[in-house]
Every structure is written in C-alpha cells, then in structure tokens.
Amino acid sequence: MSTEEISSTSSTSDPINDEILEAKKLYPSINVLSTSPSSISVSYNRGYNCVYITLTIPNEYPKHPLVVSIDKDTVVPSGLKKQLEKKLNEVAIEKSQQSSNSAYQQVAAVWGCLVSFLDTNLAFPIDFPCGSNSVKCQNHVRKALGKDARASIQSFQQSNSLHSYFAKAFGTVPVHEASQQKEKQQQASSANKHVEPLDPSPALEFLSHLGVSRHEVHSRVATALRAAIEDEIQRMPLPSTNSSNNGQHSRGSADEDHGHPLLRLLKSAWPFREVTELRPVLICLLKRLGDNTPVEMLRKLGAKKGDGLKELKHADLISQLGPHMQRLVWEADWDHQASTTDGNNRSEEEITLRGSTILADFIQPAVDQYVNDGALVQAAELAFVGGISERRLATKSRRMEAKDSDVTGGADETTSGTLASIGVGGKTSSKGGKDEPKTTTPSSAQSITSIKETVGRRPKLLGAVLDMLISEYATSGGGLGNIHSMTVAEKKKKLLMDGGSILGGATNLTCTLVSDILLSFGQLPRSYEALGILARLLDAAVQVGSISDNTLAQIQGCLRTLFRPTDSDLSQKPPVTPTKMTQDTSQSGKKIKLSLKNIPTKIFPDHPIDDSEFERKLLQKVLKKAIALMKENDPQGLFLNPVTDAIAPGYSSIIKRPMCIRTIEEQMMESSYDSIEDFRDDTLLMFANCVKYNVGDAGQWFRVEAQRQKQLWKEKIYPEAKSKLSTEKSKRKAALKKAKANETTAAGSKKRKPPPPLAFAPGMKKSAVPTSEKKKDDAAINNLTAKDVDPLPPWRYKRRKKEVEIPSLQCLASMLLADPFVIRLLVDKIEKIVRADIMKNKSVPSGNALLPSLLQLLNIAKISTQLCAMKGKRLAIPDAGLKEILMEGEDRSLPYETLRNFLPLFSKLLLDVDLDKRIAFGGDLYDAAAQSLLAPSDVMDAEWNGASSLQDLRVIVEGALIHLMQPGNTNEVALQNQFPRFVNALDKLSDGNMIHEKPFFISLSHALLRYKTKLPHSTRDLVTNVMIKWLRLSKDSNESCLCSALHECFMRLLNEWASLGNAVLSRDLFLSLSEQAIAAADKQGDEQQSALFVSLWIKNDAQFALVKEQYLRMLTSTPEKTAESWKEKLGIPDEKADAMDTSS
C-alpha cells in the first residue's frame, strides 16, 4: 500500500494515519498490507525470510500500548520468532509510558525495532538455501555426518575448523585447504567443486535456523578464542629470572627482556584492562608471569584512586588474580614506599601502620582488633598474679585457625569496601559439605588468621609487617598508649630520653602480636631462625607459667646470636665482666650453632613438623603432573575454564560451588591443598557438577564425556599420583632415619663438653682460641643447660647505615622480652630467687648465678621502646645490674655496682616485712615483742636515695607488694608496719610519680577484691590514703592527673567495694573519697571546687572518658537526691550532667 493509498483510506485527519505516514517515510522497506481503526497489518522481506505482523490498536491509544503479534505465515528461524515478538511488545510499552507526543510514535518505534533486529541476527548470502529449500541443506548435513553423527562431530572438532566442517557438509572446498592457486583450479574443474572463501556467513545462517542468536555465537567464539590464547600463554616459556639469596625471583623493569612475547603481550593487553571480554586474557597472562611480572606493572596494579584514599583503581582486577599475585602487588608497593624514604618524618610515616601502603590498609584493622581483644587486654593488664595457675596462659587459642565467617565478621568496618572486596583476609576452603556448627573464635585468633592469609609465605611481607609493628610499638608501647595528653612527637622524645615503662600492660600487646606472627608463620626464613627459637622458648614458658633454668640459658644463647656485633659495628670494646666464668672470657667464643632438630616436643607442643616444607613442595610437584595429564585427557577444554552464566544459562543458581581445572591448578600453585585427598575431593566435585547441570537429552553428550574423563582419572591419573607421593615420602623418611642414626653414632663415640656460656667475646683476637676448643664450641642452643647461664657482656655500638630487607632482629628480640606475659614470669622468678635462695641462705644478691641474667633481661625489655624508636640504628646490651642504660656518652661506673648497692635494700625490705609479721599478734616472736625485747625497725627514707632511675627494681618491689596483699600472706596488724615500708620504697623509686602505673594498680585491686566482704577497714584505709597521696604528689599537669590511670583505677576499686555493700565501703565514705580524689588530682583543697574537673566533664573530653565512666557508675548506684547534691557541691550543671547521663 503506497502513501497515497494510506491517505485516501481516511477522509479526515486521523492521528494514527499521520503516524503511519511518518513511519513509512522513516522505514520505506516496510510494506503496509491493510489499516483499520483497530489494527494495522505490515510485512517485511529480508532475503529468504519474510515477517508478517499485526499491530492491534487499543481503545485508549496512545495511553495504552500497541499489541504486536507475529502471523503464522512468517518465515524466520523458530528460535528467533518468540524473541522478536517479545522485543516488539517491549518497545511499544516503553513508548506508551513516555509523554503524549512521544506516545504517538509507537508505530515508528515498532517498525524500527523490527528492521534492526532482523538485520542484526540474520545473514543472507544470495546462493544459500533457506525456507523451503532448507530440506536440501538438511540432507547434505545428514550425508556429511554419516550414521554416527556424534562420532563424526567429535572427530571433526579434533582435527578441523568449523569452516571445514560446513564446507564438507555442502560439498565445497575451504580456501585454507587449497595451498596453491593451481590446486584450487584443478580441484574445482575435476571434482566439479568450487573453492569457498573463508566467509562465516553460511555457518551463521545455519546456526540462526537452529535458533542460535548472533550474540550467543559471538559469545561462544570469544570464549573459545580466549581459551586458545590462555592455553598458548600457559605453554610459552617464562622470561629469564635471577634467583636471589632467599629463593625469591628478582623482578626487573619492563625494559629488561622486552623482546619476550609474554612481556610484549602484557604491554599490549594492559590498555584493554577495562574491556570485560579481554580482561581474562590479561589475568591469565599475569598469573602465568607470576614472580616474573615487571615491577612497574605491579605498581600500576596497586595504584590508588587518589592521595589519602584507600580505594584501589584496579580493585576488581586484583581480586581475580589470586593471593600470590596480590602479595606481589603488596610487595612492590611496599618497596616503592620504602625506597622513597629519605629520613624525614613524613616519609617514615608512610611505611608504618598509619601510612599509605596497601599492606598497611590490610594489616592495621587486624592489629587494632588484636590489641583491643577484651580477654587479652584484661590478662595483659594483670601484671602480678597470685599463683602459677594464673600465670599460665593458653597461647594456642590466640593462633587457632579462624573460619571465613569469623575473619570477615571480625574485620574493621572502617576498612574501604573496595579493599575488602579483594578478599585477602579469608581463606577459601577446598571442601564442601554440611554446615558446621558455629563456634566462637577469639578476636585475636581472627586477627592472626587475617594477617597470616595476607602475608602468606612471603618473607618480604613478613619483614614489612614486623617493621610496621616496630614503629607502632615505638609510639604506643611501654605504657605511653595510656598517656593521652602527649603528642606522638613528645612520646618519641620521652622514649629517647627516659625509655618506656617495663610494665606496659595492654600497650605492650604489640610485642605479643610479634610473637604470635612468628609462631604462626610456619617455617621461618634462615635469617629469622634464632628469633623463632627465642619466640618458641618464651611461648613455652608462658604456657607452663614459669621460666626454668635451662630455658633461661637457651634464651641467652639466642640473644648472643641476635645481638652479636661485627668488628666494624663496634664503637667501643666491651668491658671485661667479672663473672664466675672469668677464666673463659679471655678466649674468643664462637657463634652458637642454630639447630631445630633436637627440640623436644614437650617443650614446644605446637612446634611444626621439620619436614613440612619438603612435603609441601613434593605434593605440589606430584599434583602439577596430574593436572597436566587431566588437560591432555580433555582435548575439547570442557573442564578447563570456569563456567559462567553466559556460557551455561542458570549455572550459578544450580551449581553452588563451581570447580574447574584452572581453579584446581591455582590452588595447587598457592599450596592450598594440605593433602592429596583435598585434590581428589575438588576433582570429583568438578565431574559431579557437570552431571548435575547437564540433565535430559540435551546434556547426554556432556554426561558421557564427564564419565569418560572421570573413569580415566580414577583408574590411572589419581592412583599414579598417590603412589608417587607415597614412594617419595618413604624415601625421604628412610633418608632422615639414616641421617639421625649416623648423628647418634657420632655423638656416642665421643662425649662433648657443654659449650662455654659466652658464645663470643667481642674485641678479642681469634687466635686466642685453640683449635680443639673450636670443635667443642660448636653446640646447639637447645643443648644449653642451667650451668651455662651467664650474663651477656655489655656494650654499645652503632649499626651500619645501609638498609637491609629484614627488620632489626635486635628490636624484635627486645619486643619478645617486653611481652607483658613474659615480664611477669621474669619478675616472679626474681622474687622467688630472692626469697628462697638469698634470704634463706643469707647470701649476697650479686653472687647468685641466675639473678644477674634475669635482671639483664628486664633491662633489655626496658630499652625495647628506645631500640624500636631508633629502628635498631643504635644498639646496647645493658649491664647485668640495675643501673640506667646510657645510649650516649661513656659509662665509667663499675660493673654490677647498682646490683651490689640497691638489691640488698630489697632483701632488707623483705626481711623487715617478715619480722613485722613475726612480732605481730599471732607470730612466733609476739611474746618477745610484748616484753619490749623486739621492736619493728623504723622506716628509713635516706637509704633509697638515688634509686629513682631503677625502674626494674621498682617493678620488683611492686610485685612483692602485690604478693604481700594476697589473702593469707599477712595479717591486719602486721600490715600497718609493712605497707608503709613498701610505700616509702616506691616513693623513692618512682620519685613520687606513680599515676601511670596502670598494671600495678589493676593487680593491686585484683588482690584486694579477693578478700570480698572480709577486707579489714584498716587495710582499706591504708590503700585509699596512699592512692590519694600519689594523686597529690604527682609532678604531671593537673589535667593529666585527672585523666590518669591511677584516678580511673581508684574509682573502679571504690565502685567494686561499694557493690559488696556497706560492710566494705559505705555510700557516704564512697562519695567523700571521690571528692578527695578530685581535689588531690587538681591540687585543690578538700572544700574547693575543681573547675578543671567540671570543664572536662562538660566538654566530654575523650581523655577523660574512662574516668568519667566510673563516676557515672557511682552516681547510677547512688540515690537521686544524693547524686544531685554531690554534683551541685562540685559545680556540675544539672542540665549538662543529665545530658551526659542519658548519652552514657
């Protein structure tokens, strides 16, 4: 029907006719067959295909859309007919929902959609049979395939292209099979066949008649091409690499070996990283290169969206690379940031936990979660406990493996979502099955698991994490984390001048984290071997709750190895130390040989198997060969790559845990398989998924192919791999057994004397050591016994300025000793030696064999914060006495001088305390005291003068006081004389500044609360008066005193006493003591209001939050009128107090 005919059908102007005329102008190829007020019939011819559609016009058109239906006379592939009808109706509905003007364009929109859809999905060569002639095409296909169509297709797929297959079906010769022009002419003339050019149109047309859309064809062709490219990438050799000393490949720049095909392909593929279809090729290429990936490319992968942002530009790409490549990116980013450090503060901060490295973004939430673990913090703050059962700690629970849900749930919510999507912190389980019951995992275990999965087995990442922890400890350890009034710069300055506190409590949990990281890493690199032995020795001691004499000797052996200076590092010769082994110090000792072979499992219950690394590599080698055989057994690549919904519609909804050969290979390369049984489970899952998805007749071929490959795998590939693994393990076991027998025979033939206690003597000539002594000195650390305990010779020296890849091992060793759980073991052992050996045997403290060494370990723990602040650039081994460490200048004091001068005062203090108990009522000397034959000695202030710098002695005195305050160790009468003696000693040792000794006050509160309601009032008054006095005597600012740990612990203790009832602390006395504490902290009189306290209360200061929490707890348990009266007396406004009360 022409345009004039359409116009003549209606005498008046009709909007529908006008719309048809406009559409006819746009699409003249559309033939209008008929029009009426209720419908429009049109047709569209395209080659052998013809489409007839009817557009039904509704009553309220154009408000309601046209209804499009395809007539039965239409000749198009059946697979496209339904798609076309659905598409046309969707277009009509979309137009009807627009404005009134656009709604009248439904006819044009439907016609346009019809034309574009058929032009896109159909190809029409002139001489290709279609429509009624398609029967001839089917006969050709049946003849080409023969009787067994499936076998013919399989044979052709293995040896011919798709083009060759269709050429054979239609009796033509493909152009690529005729190599020369003459052969083309001869074949065409002799066999009456014409050479067909490489034109995909016939194949596409044939597929369209089968109902396969053009999009699906392109998708499958692209998938096949990607698979072919990935196979070619896997077969191509890697670029040349240079192995470094630690076994890692050194990655050069992109210019090195630039002619290698893989590197050229990487350079070409990088610009197409955002193209979804080409990204898998880039991912496969990066995985193949692995350690050979250029550093510049790794830095590009780790680029962030902007300065100060945590989001990565290529987070989606990194998330698909796997853990190994991700760790390479973290290493490259860390190396880049570390290489740009030029000594200024900003650059040094870049490689800390608060820096901008990607590794810090992952590690910081885990570290914060670890140091804030409630149970761990509570245990660390309890510096002094009553018995060995309380000193024991189940350290294994901190390193237990956390599940994926635990790790994910425990992550810090402030972490960037883009970073969280990368998923480094969780471990992918290789086993499916039933849902396991939920178990509660400690947050510390979640943190360790997260860090372990982030670091993997990369020594460089291990060193980077430890380096960040050294920096973190230098600004928050040693009790500085509890002092909120000081800036980071002020804390660092204080550390360099005075050092931190030995009793760091929870602020020293960074040291505990270092120990757990070392113990959970597995087989440590060679450079960390002595540090790993030290960590295991201390961890075993914490588990049993005491340090044995043999363990002490072995700890010293590790420290001698770690603190051993080189000749160029020595800034001064160490003074000769007058010890019990003086005759041996004239000879130069040898480096102690490190050995893990003879470590008994009862000392290290969780020690890893020595041969674990060999077994891991062996399993990897066996599985690599098995996977190669699986690829050969799958020539069509059916199980090679992951299956997507684009390839198999609805696959993800049916298969919940997909598996393919590529995934199995990646898990093998990452050493995710702990045993060959894990590999077996994943392979069987892969075959089971294929059978589960491919059901019915359409999936018959896939099920048969899966069964064939599975049968071959079960009968040949898996048994051979399992047999090979078992054989190699047996050979290895026999070799180790033989080596051990030889070692035992050699050891039994000649008895060795124990090694000298000093493993080396710096500054001495090597010629001083006889040859016979050198052989005897070659002993293992674990062979050292109590006879070998002897302090290390003190010295100070500067380290070389050249930076090394591993962090300062001396800093890490001092951090292990500063672990709060290790500190309380050292202090407890010192006190036991003083009580049991020195006092009972009436000996001199400096003459004890163990005491000097234990005090030296305490000194090393004390200077740990200073060493970490200097990053190990200047080191010192302290004297075995109690004197303060001098990092600068010359020390002219005699060795053991402080040990001789001040430790006897502690012995005298304990003797006086014991005498006070004996002459008190109920003691064996009470009768003599009643007859004035004995009297308690006076408290001498002058004898403790000059001891204010002896922090380690103060810790020992604090521990002795806590021991005294335990129920049953004294009585009420004797305590009236004993307690002032300890207070006097602590005043002199601390110079009156005790407000920041939080672990001491928490331990004191813990001991006092054990009395419960039986606490004597006289003891209560002694403690409260002294704590208020310490608040008043503090030399810190008033604000610092009000926010101090002493103020918080004092109010917490009063609240606990008040909760026991009036038998311990009445309500009126509670309020009175709180007012006295405020006045003492603010240096005000008892009747004066504290303006500073009110100011901190009103502005809700963060530093004051913990103290305010205790006061609010007091007010909550107090009657309302009494509480209002207390607040009015202090000057706290009611509205402000009520607002703060509600928010709390």
Short mmCIF file of N, CA, C and O in Angstrom, two decimals, residues 496-561:
data_model
loop_
_atom_site.label_atom_id
_atom_site.label_comp_id
_atom_site.label_asym_id
_atom_site.label_seq_id
_atom_site.Cartn_x
_atom_site.Cartn_y
_atom_site.Cartn_z
N LEU A 496 63.29 8.40 73.77
CA LEU A 496 64.72 8.51 73.52
C LEU A 496 65.48 8.97 74.76
O LEU A 496 66.65 8.64 74.94
N MET A 497 64.81 9.72 75.64
CA MET A 497 65.48 10.23 76.84
C MET A 497 65.38 9.26 78.01
O MET A 497 66.37 8.92 78.65
N ASP A 498 64.16 8.81 78.31
CA ASP A 498 63.93 8.02 79.52
C ASP A 498 63.54 6.57 79.25
O ASP A 498 63.62 5.74 80.16
N GLY A 499 63.08 6.28 78.05
CA GLY A 499 62.57 4.93 77.78
C GLY A 499 61.15 4.77 78.28
O GLY A 499 60.59 5.65 78.94
N GLY A 500 60.55 3.66 77.99
CA GLY A 500 59.19 3.40 78.43
C GLY A 500 59.16 2.61 79.72
O GLY A 500 60.18 2.28 80.31
N SER A 501 57.95 2.31 80.15
CA SER A 501 57.77 1.55 81.38
C SER A 501 57.90 0.06 81.09
O SER A 501 57.48 -0.43 80.04
N ILE A 502 58.50 -0.65 82.04
CA ILE A 502 58.59 -2.11 81.87
C ILE A 502 57.21 -2.73 81.91
O ILE A 502 56.88 -3.62 81.13
N LEU A 503 56.38 -2.22 82.82
CA LEU A 503 55.00 -2.72 82.94
C LEU A 503 54.12 -1.97 81.94
O LEU A 503 53.35 -1.08 82.31
N GLY A 504 54.24 -2.30 80.68
CA GLY A 504 53.42 -1.64 79.67
C GLY A 504 52.00 -2.13 79.65
O GLY A 504 51.10 -1.45 79.15
N GLY A 505 51.75 -3.32 80.17
CA GLY A 505 50.40 -3.86 80.18
C GLY A 505 49.86 -4.06 78.78
O GLY A 505 50.53 -4.60 77.90
N ALA A 506 48.63 -3.60 78.56
CA ALA A 506 47.98 -3.78 77.26
C ALA A 506 48.66 -2.99 76.17
O ALA A 506 48.53 -3.33 74.99
N THR A 507 49.40 -1.92 76.52
CA THR A 507 50.11 -1.17 75.49
C THR A 507 51.26 -1.97 74.89
O THR A 507 51.79 -1.60 73.84
N ASN A 508 51.66 -3.05 75.55
CA ASN A 508 52.73 -3.90 75.04
C ASN A 508 52.20 -5.13 74.30
O ASN A 508 52.96 -6.06 74.02
N LEU A 509 50.90 -5.15 74.00
CA LEU A 509 50.36 -6.29 73.27
C LEU A 509 50.88 -6.37 71.85
O LEU A 509 50.77 -7.42 71.20
N THR A 510 51.45 -5.28 71.34
CA THR A 510 52.12 -5.36 70.04
C THR A 510 53.26 -6.36 70.09
O THR A 510 53.52 -7.07 69.11
N CYS A 511 53.95 -6.45 71.23
CA CYS A 511 55.02 -7.45 71.40
C CYS A 511 54.45 -8.86 71.38
O CYS A 511 55.04 -9.78 70.79
N THR A 512 53.31 -9.05 72.01
CA THR A 512 52.65 -10.36 71.97
C THR A 512 52.26 -10.73 70.55
O THR A 512 52.37 -11.89 70.14
N LEU A 513 51.80 -9.73 69.79
CA LEU A 513 51.42 -9.97 68.40
C LEU A 513 52.63 -10.39 67.57
O LEU A 513 52.52 -11.27 66.70
N VAL A 514 53.79 -9.79 67.82
CA VAL A 514 55.01 -10.18 67.11
C VAL A 514 55.30 -11.66 67.36
O VAL A 514 55.63 -12.42 66.44
N SER A 515 55.19 -12.09 68.60
CA SER A 515 55.43 -13.49 68.94
C SER A 515 54.46 -14.41 68.21
O SER A 515 54.86 -15.43 67.64
N ASP A 516 53.18 -14.06 68.20
CA ASP A 516 52.19 -14.91 67.55
C ASP A 516 52.39 -14.97 66.04
O ASP A 516 52.17 -16.01 65.41
N ILE A 517 52.80 -13.87 65.43
CA ILE A 517 53.06 -13.87 63.98
C ILE A 517 54.23 -14.80 63.66
O ILE A 517 54.18 -15.58 62.70
N LEU A 518 55.30 -14.71 64.44
CA LEU A 518 56.45 -15.57 64.19
C LEU A 518 56.11 -17.05 64.37
O LEU A 518 56.57 -17.91 63.61
N LEU A 519 55.28 -17.35 65.37
CA LEU A 519 54.95 -18.74 65.67
C LEU A 519 53.94 -19.31 64.68
O LEU A 519 53.88 -20.53 64.50
N SER A 520 53.13 -18.47 64.07
CA SER A 520 52.10 -18.96 63.14
C SER A 520 52.56 -18.90 61.69
O SER A 520 51.84 -19.37 60.81
N PHE A 521 53.74 -18.34 61.42
CA PHE A 521 54.21 -18.22 60.03
C PHE A 521 54.57 -19.57 59.44
O PHE A 521 54.52 -19.77 58.24
N GLY A 522 54.93 -20.53 60.26
CA GLY A 522 55.40 -21.81 59.75
C GLY A 522 56.92 -21.86 59.78
O GLY A 522 57.55 -21.43 60.74
N GLN A 523 57.51 -22.36 58.72
CA GLN A 523 58.96 -22.44 58.65
C GLN A 523 59.51 -21.05 58.32
O GLN A 523 59.33 -20.53 57.23
N LEU A 524 60.20 -20.44 59.27
CA LEU A 524 60.72 -19.10 59.10
C LEU A 524 61.95 -19.11 58.20
O LEU A 524 62.65 -20.11 58.10
N PRO A 525 62.23 -17.98 57.52
CA PRO A 525 63.47 -17.89 56.75
C PRO A 525 64.69 -18.04 57.64
O PRO A 525 64.63 -17.88 58.87
N ARG A 526 65.81 -18.34 57.02
CA ARG A 526 67.04 -18.62 57.77
C ARG A 526 67.44 -17.45 58.66
O ARG A 526 67.91 -17.64 59.79
N SER A 527 67.27 -16.21 58.16
CA SER A 527 67.70 -15.05 58.93
C SER A 527 66.88 -14.87 60.21
O SER A 527 67.34 -14.21 61.15
N TYR A 528 65.69 -15.47 60.28
CA TYR A 528 64.83 -15.34 61.46
C TYR A 528 64.94 -16.55 62.39
O TYR A 528 64.16 -16.66 63.33
N GLU A 529 65.86 -17.46 62.12
CA GLU A 529 65.87 -18.73 62.85
C GLU A 529 66.07 -18.54 64.34
O GLU A 529 65.33 -19.09 65.17
N ALA A 530 67.08 -17.74 64.73
CA ALA A 530 67.33 -17.53 66.16
C ALA A 530 66.16 -16.81 66.81
O ALA A 530 65.79 -17.10 67.95
N LEU A 531 65.55 -15.88 66.08
CA LEU A 531 64.39 -15.16 66.62
C LEU A 531 63.22 -16.11 66.81
O LEU A 531 62.47 -16.02 67.79
N GLY A 532 63.03 -17.05 65.87
CA GLY A 532 61.96 -18.03 66.01
C GLY A 532 62.17 -18.94 67.21
O GLY A 532 61.21 -19.28 67.92
N ILE A 533 63.41 -19.35 67.44
CA ILE A 533 63.70 -20.19 68.61
C ILE A 533 63.41 -19.42 69.90
O ILE A 533 62.82 -19.96 70.85
N LEU A 534 63.80 -18.14 69.94
CA LEU A 534 63.53 -17.32 71.11
C LEU A 534 62.03 -17.19 71.35
O LEU A 534 61.56 -17.30 72.50
N ALA A 535 61.26 -16.98 70.29
CA ALA A 535 59.81 -16.87 70.44
C ALA A 535 59.20 -18.16 70.97
O ALA A 535 58.31 -18.13 71.84
N ARG A 536 59.69 -19.30 70.52
CA ARG A 536 59.14 -20.57 70.99
C ARG A 536 59.54 -20.86 72.43
O ARG A 536 58.75 -21.43 73.19
N LEU A 537 60.74 -20.50 72.80
CA LEU A 537 61.16 -20.68 74.20
C LEU A 537 60.28 -19.88 75.14
O LEU A 537 59.80 -20.38 76.16
N LEU A 538 60.06 -18.61 74.81
CA LEU A 538 59.24 -17.74 75.67
C LEU A 538 57.78 -18.18 75.66
O LEU A 538 57.11 -18.14 76.70
N ASP A 539 57.29 -18.62 74.51
CA ASP A 539 55.89 -19.07 74.43
C ASP A 539 55.68 -20.32 75.26
O ASP A 539 54.66 -20.46 75.95
N ALA A 540 56.64 -21.25 75.21
CA ALA A 540 56.52 -22.46 76.03
C ALA A 540 56.56 -22.12 77.51
O ALA A 540 55.84 -22.74 78.32
N ALA A 541 57.37 -21.13 77.89
CA ALA A 541 57.42 -20.71 79.30
C ALA A 541 56.10 -20.10 79.73
O ALA A 541 55.62 -20.34 80.85
N VAL A 542 55.47 -19.31 78.86
CA VAL A 542 54.18 -18.69 79.20
C VAL A 542 53.11 -19.77 79.35
O VAL A 542 52.23 -19.67 80.21
N GLN A 543 53.17 -20.79 78.54
CA GLN A 543 52.17 -21.86 78.63
C GLN A 543 52.25 -22.60 79.96
O GLN A 543 51.23 -22.97 80.54
N VAL A 544 53.47 -22.84 80.46
CA VAL A 544 53.61 -23.58 81.72
C VAL A 544 53.63 -22.65 82.93
O VAL A 544 53.52 -23.11 84.07
N GLY A 545 53.77 -21.34 82.72
CA GLY A 545 53.68 -20.38 83.81
C GLY A 545 54.97 -20.15 84.56
O GLY A 545 54.95 -19.56 85.65
N SER A 546 56.12 -20.55 84.03
CA SER A 546 57.39 -20.32 84.71
C SER A 546 58.53 -20.47 83.71
O SER A 546 58.38 -21.12 82.67
N ILE A 547 59.68 -19.88 84.07
CA ILE A 547 60.88 -19.97 83.25
C ILE A 547 61.88 -20.87 83.98
O ILE A 547 62.34 -20.53 85.07
N SER A 548 62.22 -21.98 83.38
CA SER A 548 63.18 -22.90 84.01
C SER A 548 64.59 -22.37 83.80
O SER A 548 64.85 -21.50 82.97
N ASP A 549 65.52 -22.94 84.55
CA ASP A 549 66.92 -22.52 84.43
C ASP A 549 67.49 -22.88 83.05
O ASP A 549 68.24 -22.10 82.46
N ASN A 550 67.13 -24.04 82.54
CA ASN A 550 67.59 -24.42 81.20
C ASN A 550 67.05 -23.48 80.14
O ASN A 550 67.75 -23.10 79.20
N THR A 551 65.77 -23.11 80.29
CA THR A 551 65.17 -22.17 79.34
C THR A 551 65.89 -20.83 79.38
O THR A 551 66.10 -20.19 78.35
N LEU A 552 66.27 -20.39 80.57
CA LEU A 552 67.00 -19.13 80.70
C LEU A 552 68.32 -19.18 79.95
O LEU A 552 68.70 -18.22 79.26
N ALA A 553 69.03 -20.29 80.04
CA ALA A 553 70.29 -20.43 79.32
C ALA A 553 70.07 -20.41 77.81
O ALA A 553 70.85 -19.80 77.06
N GLN A 554 69.02 -21.05 77.35
CA GLN A 554 68.73 -21.07 75.92
C GLN A 554 68.29 -19.70 75.41
O GLN A 554 68.61 -19.32 74.28
N ILE A 555 67.57 -18.96 76.25
CA ILE A 555 67.20 -17.58 75.87
C ILE A 555 68.46 -16.74 75.70
O ILE A 555 68.58 -15.96 74.73
N GLN A 556 69.40 -16.89 76.60
CA GLN A 556 70.65 -16.14 76.47
C GLN A 556 71.42 -16.56 75.22
O GLN A 556 72.06 -15.73 74.57
N GLY A 557 71.37 -17.84 74.88
CA GLY A 557 72.03 -18.29 73.66
C GLY A 557 71.46 -17.63 72.42
O GLY A 557 72.20 -17.23 71.52
N CYS A 558 70.13 -17.48 72.38
CA CYS A 558 69.51 -16.78 71.25
C CYS A 558 69.92 -15.31 71.22
O CYS A 558 70.21 -14.76 70.14
N LEU A 559 69.95 -14.67 72.39
CA LEU A 559 70.31 -13.25 72.43
C LEU A 559 71.76 -13.03 72.02
O LEU A 559 72.09 -12.02 71.38
N ARG A 560 72.66 -13.96 72.38
CA ARG A 560 74.04 -13.81 71.97
C ARG A 560 74.17 -13.84 70.44
O ARG A 560 74.97 -13.12 69.85
N THR A 561 73.37 -14.70 69.83
CA THR A 561 73.40 -14.78 68.37
C THR A 561 72.78 -13.55 67.73
O THR A 561 73.29 -13.04 66.73
#
